[in-house]
Short mmCIF file of C-alpha atoms and ligand atoms in Angstrom, two decimals:
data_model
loop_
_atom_site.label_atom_id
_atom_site.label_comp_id
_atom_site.label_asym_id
_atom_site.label_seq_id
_atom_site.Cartn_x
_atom_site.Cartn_y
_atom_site.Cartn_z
CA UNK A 260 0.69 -16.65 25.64
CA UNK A 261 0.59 -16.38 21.56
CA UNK A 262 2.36 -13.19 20.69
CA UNK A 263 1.55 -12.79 16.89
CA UNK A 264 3.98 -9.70 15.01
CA UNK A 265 1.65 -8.60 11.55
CA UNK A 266 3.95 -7.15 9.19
CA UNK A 267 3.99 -5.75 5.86
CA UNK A 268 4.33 -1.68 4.97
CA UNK A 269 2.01 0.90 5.40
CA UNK A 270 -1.55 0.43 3.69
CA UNK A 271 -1.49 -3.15 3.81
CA UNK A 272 -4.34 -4.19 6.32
CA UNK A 273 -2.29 -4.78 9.43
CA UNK A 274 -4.75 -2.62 11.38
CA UNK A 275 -8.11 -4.21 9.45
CA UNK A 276 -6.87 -7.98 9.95
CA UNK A 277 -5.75 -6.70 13.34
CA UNK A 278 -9.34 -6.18 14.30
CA UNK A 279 -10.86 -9.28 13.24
CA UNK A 280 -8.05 -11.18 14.93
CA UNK A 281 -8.81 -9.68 18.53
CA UNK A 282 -12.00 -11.02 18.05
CA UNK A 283 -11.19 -14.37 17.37
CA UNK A 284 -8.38 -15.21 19.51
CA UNK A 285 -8.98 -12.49 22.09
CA UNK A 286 -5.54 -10.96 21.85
CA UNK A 287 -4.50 -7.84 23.01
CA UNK A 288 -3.46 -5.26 19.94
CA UNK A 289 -0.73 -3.35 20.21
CA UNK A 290 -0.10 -0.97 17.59
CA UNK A 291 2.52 1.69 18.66
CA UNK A 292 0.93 4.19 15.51
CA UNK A 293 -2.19 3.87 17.68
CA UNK A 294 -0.28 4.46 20.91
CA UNK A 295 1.66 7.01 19.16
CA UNK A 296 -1.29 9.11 18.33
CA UNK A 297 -3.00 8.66 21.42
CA UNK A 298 0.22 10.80 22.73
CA UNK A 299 -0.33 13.24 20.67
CA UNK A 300 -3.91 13.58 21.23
CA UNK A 301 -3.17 13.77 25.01
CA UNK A 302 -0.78 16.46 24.14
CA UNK A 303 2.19 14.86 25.40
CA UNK A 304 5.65 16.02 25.35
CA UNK A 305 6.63 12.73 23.32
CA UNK A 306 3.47 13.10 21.67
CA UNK A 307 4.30 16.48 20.07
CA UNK A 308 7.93 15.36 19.45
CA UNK A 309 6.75 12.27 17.67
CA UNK A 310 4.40 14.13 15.44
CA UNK A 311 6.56 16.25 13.62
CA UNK A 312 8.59 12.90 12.75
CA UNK A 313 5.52 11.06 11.98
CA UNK A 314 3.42 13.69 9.49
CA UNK A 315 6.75 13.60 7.45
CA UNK A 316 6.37 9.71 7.19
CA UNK A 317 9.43 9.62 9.00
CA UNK A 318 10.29 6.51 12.10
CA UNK A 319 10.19 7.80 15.36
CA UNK A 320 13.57 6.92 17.56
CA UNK A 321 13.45 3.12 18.74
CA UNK A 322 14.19 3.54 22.44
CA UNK A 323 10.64 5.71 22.14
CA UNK A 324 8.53 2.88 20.82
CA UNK A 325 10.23 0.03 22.98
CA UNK A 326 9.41 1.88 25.64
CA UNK A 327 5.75 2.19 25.27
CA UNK A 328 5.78 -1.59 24.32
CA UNK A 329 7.50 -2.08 27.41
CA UNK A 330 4.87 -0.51 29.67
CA UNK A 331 1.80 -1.85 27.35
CA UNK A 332 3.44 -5.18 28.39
CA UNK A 333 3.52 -4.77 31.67
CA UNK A 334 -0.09 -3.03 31.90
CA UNK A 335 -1.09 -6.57 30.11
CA UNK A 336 -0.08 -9.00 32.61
CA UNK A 337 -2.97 -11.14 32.15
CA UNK A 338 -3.47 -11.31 28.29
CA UNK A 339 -3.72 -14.28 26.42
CA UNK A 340 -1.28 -12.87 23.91
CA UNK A 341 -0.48 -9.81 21.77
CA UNK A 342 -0.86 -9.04 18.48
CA UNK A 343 1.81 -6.64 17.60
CA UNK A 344 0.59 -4.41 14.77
CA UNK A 345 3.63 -1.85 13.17
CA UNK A 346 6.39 -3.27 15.92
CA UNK A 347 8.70 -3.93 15.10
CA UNK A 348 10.14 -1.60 12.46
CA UNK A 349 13.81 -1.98 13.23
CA UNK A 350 15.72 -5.04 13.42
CA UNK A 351 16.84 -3.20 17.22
CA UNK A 352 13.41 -3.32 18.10
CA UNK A 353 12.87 -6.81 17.14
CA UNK A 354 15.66 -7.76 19.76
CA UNK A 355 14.67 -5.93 22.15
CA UNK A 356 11.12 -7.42 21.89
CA UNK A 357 12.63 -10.70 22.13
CA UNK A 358 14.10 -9.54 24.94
CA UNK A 359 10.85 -8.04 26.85
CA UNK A 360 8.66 -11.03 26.30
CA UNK A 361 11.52 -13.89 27.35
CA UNK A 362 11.41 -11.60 30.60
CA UNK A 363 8.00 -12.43 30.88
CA UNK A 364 8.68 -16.29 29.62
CA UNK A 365 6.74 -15.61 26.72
CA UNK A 366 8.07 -15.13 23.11
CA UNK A 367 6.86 -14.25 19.53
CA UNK A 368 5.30 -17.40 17.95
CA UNK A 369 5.09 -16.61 14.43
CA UNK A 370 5.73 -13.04 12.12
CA UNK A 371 2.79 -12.97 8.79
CA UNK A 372 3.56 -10.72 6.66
CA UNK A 373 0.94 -8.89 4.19
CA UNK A 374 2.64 -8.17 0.55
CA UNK A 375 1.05 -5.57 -1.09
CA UNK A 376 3.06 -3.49 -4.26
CA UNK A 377 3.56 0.25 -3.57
CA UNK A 378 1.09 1.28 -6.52
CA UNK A 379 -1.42 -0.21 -4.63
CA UNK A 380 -0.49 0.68 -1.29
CA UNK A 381 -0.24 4.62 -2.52
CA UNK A 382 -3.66 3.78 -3.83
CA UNK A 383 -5.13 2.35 -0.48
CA UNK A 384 -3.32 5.36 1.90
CA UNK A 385 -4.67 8.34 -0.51
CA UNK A 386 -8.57 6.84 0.13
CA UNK A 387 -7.70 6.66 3.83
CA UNK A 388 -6.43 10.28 3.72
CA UNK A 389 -9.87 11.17 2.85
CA UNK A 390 -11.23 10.36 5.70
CA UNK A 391 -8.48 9.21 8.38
CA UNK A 392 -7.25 13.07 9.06
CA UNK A 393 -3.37 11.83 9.26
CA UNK A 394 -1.20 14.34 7.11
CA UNK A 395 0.91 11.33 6.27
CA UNK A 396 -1.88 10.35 4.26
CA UNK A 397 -2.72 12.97 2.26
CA UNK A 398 0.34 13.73 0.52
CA UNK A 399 1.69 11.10 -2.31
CA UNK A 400 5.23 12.17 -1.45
CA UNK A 401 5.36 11.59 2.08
CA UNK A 402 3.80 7.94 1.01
CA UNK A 403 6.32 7.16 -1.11
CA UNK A 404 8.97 8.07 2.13
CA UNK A 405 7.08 5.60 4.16
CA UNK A 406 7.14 2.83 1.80
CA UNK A 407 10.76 3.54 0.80
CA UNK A 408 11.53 3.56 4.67
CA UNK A 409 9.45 -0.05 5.20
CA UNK A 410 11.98 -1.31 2.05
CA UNK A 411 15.24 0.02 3.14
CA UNK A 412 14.96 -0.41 7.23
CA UNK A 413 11.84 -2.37 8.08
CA UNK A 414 12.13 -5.17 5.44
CA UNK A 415 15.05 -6.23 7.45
CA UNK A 416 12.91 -7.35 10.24
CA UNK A 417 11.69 -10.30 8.04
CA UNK A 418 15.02 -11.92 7.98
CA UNK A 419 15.31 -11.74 11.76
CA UNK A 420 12.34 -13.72 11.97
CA UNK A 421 12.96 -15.83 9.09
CA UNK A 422 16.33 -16.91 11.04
CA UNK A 423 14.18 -18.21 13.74
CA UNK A 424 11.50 -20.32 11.40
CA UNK A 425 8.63 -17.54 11.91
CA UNK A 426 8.40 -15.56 9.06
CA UNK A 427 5.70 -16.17 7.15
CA UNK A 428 4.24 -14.35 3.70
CA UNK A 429 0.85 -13.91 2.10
CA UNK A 430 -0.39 -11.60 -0.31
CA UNK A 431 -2.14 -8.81 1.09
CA UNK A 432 -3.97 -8.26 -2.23
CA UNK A 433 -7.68 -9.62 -2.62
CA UNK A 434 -10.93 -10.83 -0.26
CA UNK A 435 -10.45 -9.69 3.12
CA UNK A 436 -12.00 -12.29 4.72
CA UNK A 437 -10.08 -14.81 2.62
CA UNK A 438 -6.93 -13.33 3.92
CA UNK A 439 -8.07 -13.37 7.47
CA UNK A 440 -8.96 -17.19 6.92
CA UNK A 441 -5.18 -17.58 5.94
CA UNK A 442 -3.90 -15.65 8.68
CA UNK A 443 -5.83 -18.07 11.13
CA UNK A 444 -4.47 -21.26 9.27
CA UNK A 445 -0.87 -19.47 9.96
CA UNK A 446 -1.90 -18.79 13.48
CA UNK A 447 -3.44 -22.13 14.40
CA UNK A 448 -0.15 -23.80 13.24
CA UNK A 449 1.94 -21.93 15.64
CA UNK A 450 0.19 -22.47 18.96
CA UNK A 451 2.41 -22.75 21.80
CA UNK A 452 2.56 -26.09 23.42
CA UNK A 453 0.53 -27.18 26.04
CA UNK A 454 1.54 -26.20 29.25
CA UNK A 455 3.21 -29.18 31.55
CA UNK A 456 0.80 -29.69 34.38
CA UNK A 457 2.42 -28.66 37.64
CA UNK A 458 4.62 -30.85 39.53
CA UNK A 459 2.54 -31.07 42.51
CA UNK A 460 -0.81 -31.84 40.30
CA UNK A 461 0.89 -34.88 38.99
CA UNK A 462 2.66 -36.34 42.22
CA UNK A 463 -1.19 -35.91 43.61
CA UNK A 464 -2.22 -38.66 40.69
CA UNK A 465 0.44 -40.76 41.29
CA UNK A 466 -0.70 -40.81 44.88
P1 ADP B 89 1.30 2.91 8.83
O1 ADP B 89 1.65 1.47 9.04
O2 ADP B 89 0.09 3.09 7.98
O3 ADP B 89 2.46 3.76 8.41
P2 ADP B 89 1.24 3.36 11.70
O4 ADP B 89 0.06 3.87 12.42
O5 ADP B 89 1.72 1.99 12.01
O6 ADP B 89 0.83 3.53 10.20
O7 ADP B 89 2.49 4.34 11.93
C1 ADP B 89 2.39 5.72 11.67
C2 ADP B 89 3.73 6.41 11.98
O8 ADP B 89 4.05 6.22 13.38
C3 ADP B 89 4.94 5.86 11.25
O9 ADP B 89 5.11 6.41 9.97
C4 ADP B 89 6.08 6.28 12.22
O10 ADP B 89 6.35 7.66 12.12
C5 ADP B 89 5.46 6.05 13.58
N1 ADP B 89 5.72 4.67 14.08
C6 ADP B 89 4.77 3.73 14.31
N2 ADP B 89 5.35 2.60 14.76
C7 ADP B 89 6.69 2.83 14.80
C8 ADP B 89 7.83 2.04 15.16
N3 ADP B 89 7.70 0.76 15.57
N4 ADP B 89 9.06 2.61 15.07
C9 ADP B 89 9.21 3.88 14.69
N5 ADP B 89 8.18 4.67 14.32
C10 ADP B 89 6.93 4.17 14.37
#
């Protein structure tokens, strides 16, 4: 499996390089915003409880979240890998993502993050609002909450990776297309290892 984490605040492209890359390395994308919303357009008892938390561009509690990436992992058995798109936010759900994928021998292979500076980003989320229908984009205040939250909580998550050799940065600023090209260069350098052919296969050749 190649598990791929895209990070960088909110507004930065995660979800528009996130696309491209499912159709290049045919990974499965798991954004928990998405999955998030999806709960609350089922109506959900977690869905309405997350809501209130999310149109104030506040984080929803981490046990919530780990949970749904728990049971998206499990659903997803098969996949070739993941691309996790806005997990995780927390350095607590960073372990415990380490944690779910070495229980399915699997692990994150690299962390790319997207830079973008928060007068941009404010500029980016206020088009969106237009048109995207999420409160949490249509009010400058409750932007500035989400990028303060990214700086004071989330950036943390970079270290974690950055201890284990997988963080790495671009700027999320300029051609998308050039951007995905450098996110594939990033990619393509992490690819897990070949798998060792199994024991009996090779005692057959040796036969
Ligand atoms: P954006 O990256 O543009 O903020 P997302 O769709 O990733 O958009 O997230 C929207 C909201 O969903 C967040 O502001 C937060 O309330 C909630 N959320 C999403 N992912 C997480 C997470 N991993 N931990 C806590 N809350 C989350």
């Amino acid at each position: 499996m190649q598990n791929i984490v895209l990070f960088g605040p909110p507004g930065a492209g995660k979800g528009t390089q996130s696309q491209k890359l499912i159709a290049q390395y045919h990974l499965v994308h798991l954004s928990t915003g998405d999955l998030l919303r999806a709960q609350i357009t089922e109506g959900t008892t977690l869905g309405l409880k997350a809501k209130k938390l999310m149109d104030e561009g506040l984080l929803v509690p981490d046990e919530v979240v780990i949970g749904m990436i728990g049971d998206a992992l499990g659903k997803n058995q098969q996949a070739a890998g993941f691309i996790f798109d806005g997990f995780p936010r927390t350095v607590a759900q960073a372990a415990s993502l380490d944690q779910l994928l070495a229980e399915h021998n699997t692990q994150v292979a690299c962390m790319i993050a997207l830079e973008v500076d928060e007068q941009e980003l404010v500029k980016r989320l206020l088009e969106r609002g237009k048109t995207s229908g999420r409160p949490d984009d249509q009010d400058e205040s409750k932007i500035r909450r989400r990028v303060t939250i990214y700086n004071t909580e989330t950036a943390q998550v970079a270290g974690y990776y950055a201890a284990q050799h997988k963080f790495h940065a671009l700027n999320g600023i300029g051609d998308i297309d050039g951007i995905f090209a450098q996110i594939c260069t990033l990619i393509d350098q992490h690819k897990p290892a070949q798998a060792e052919a199994p024991v009996a296969a090779i005692r057959e050749v040796k036969a």
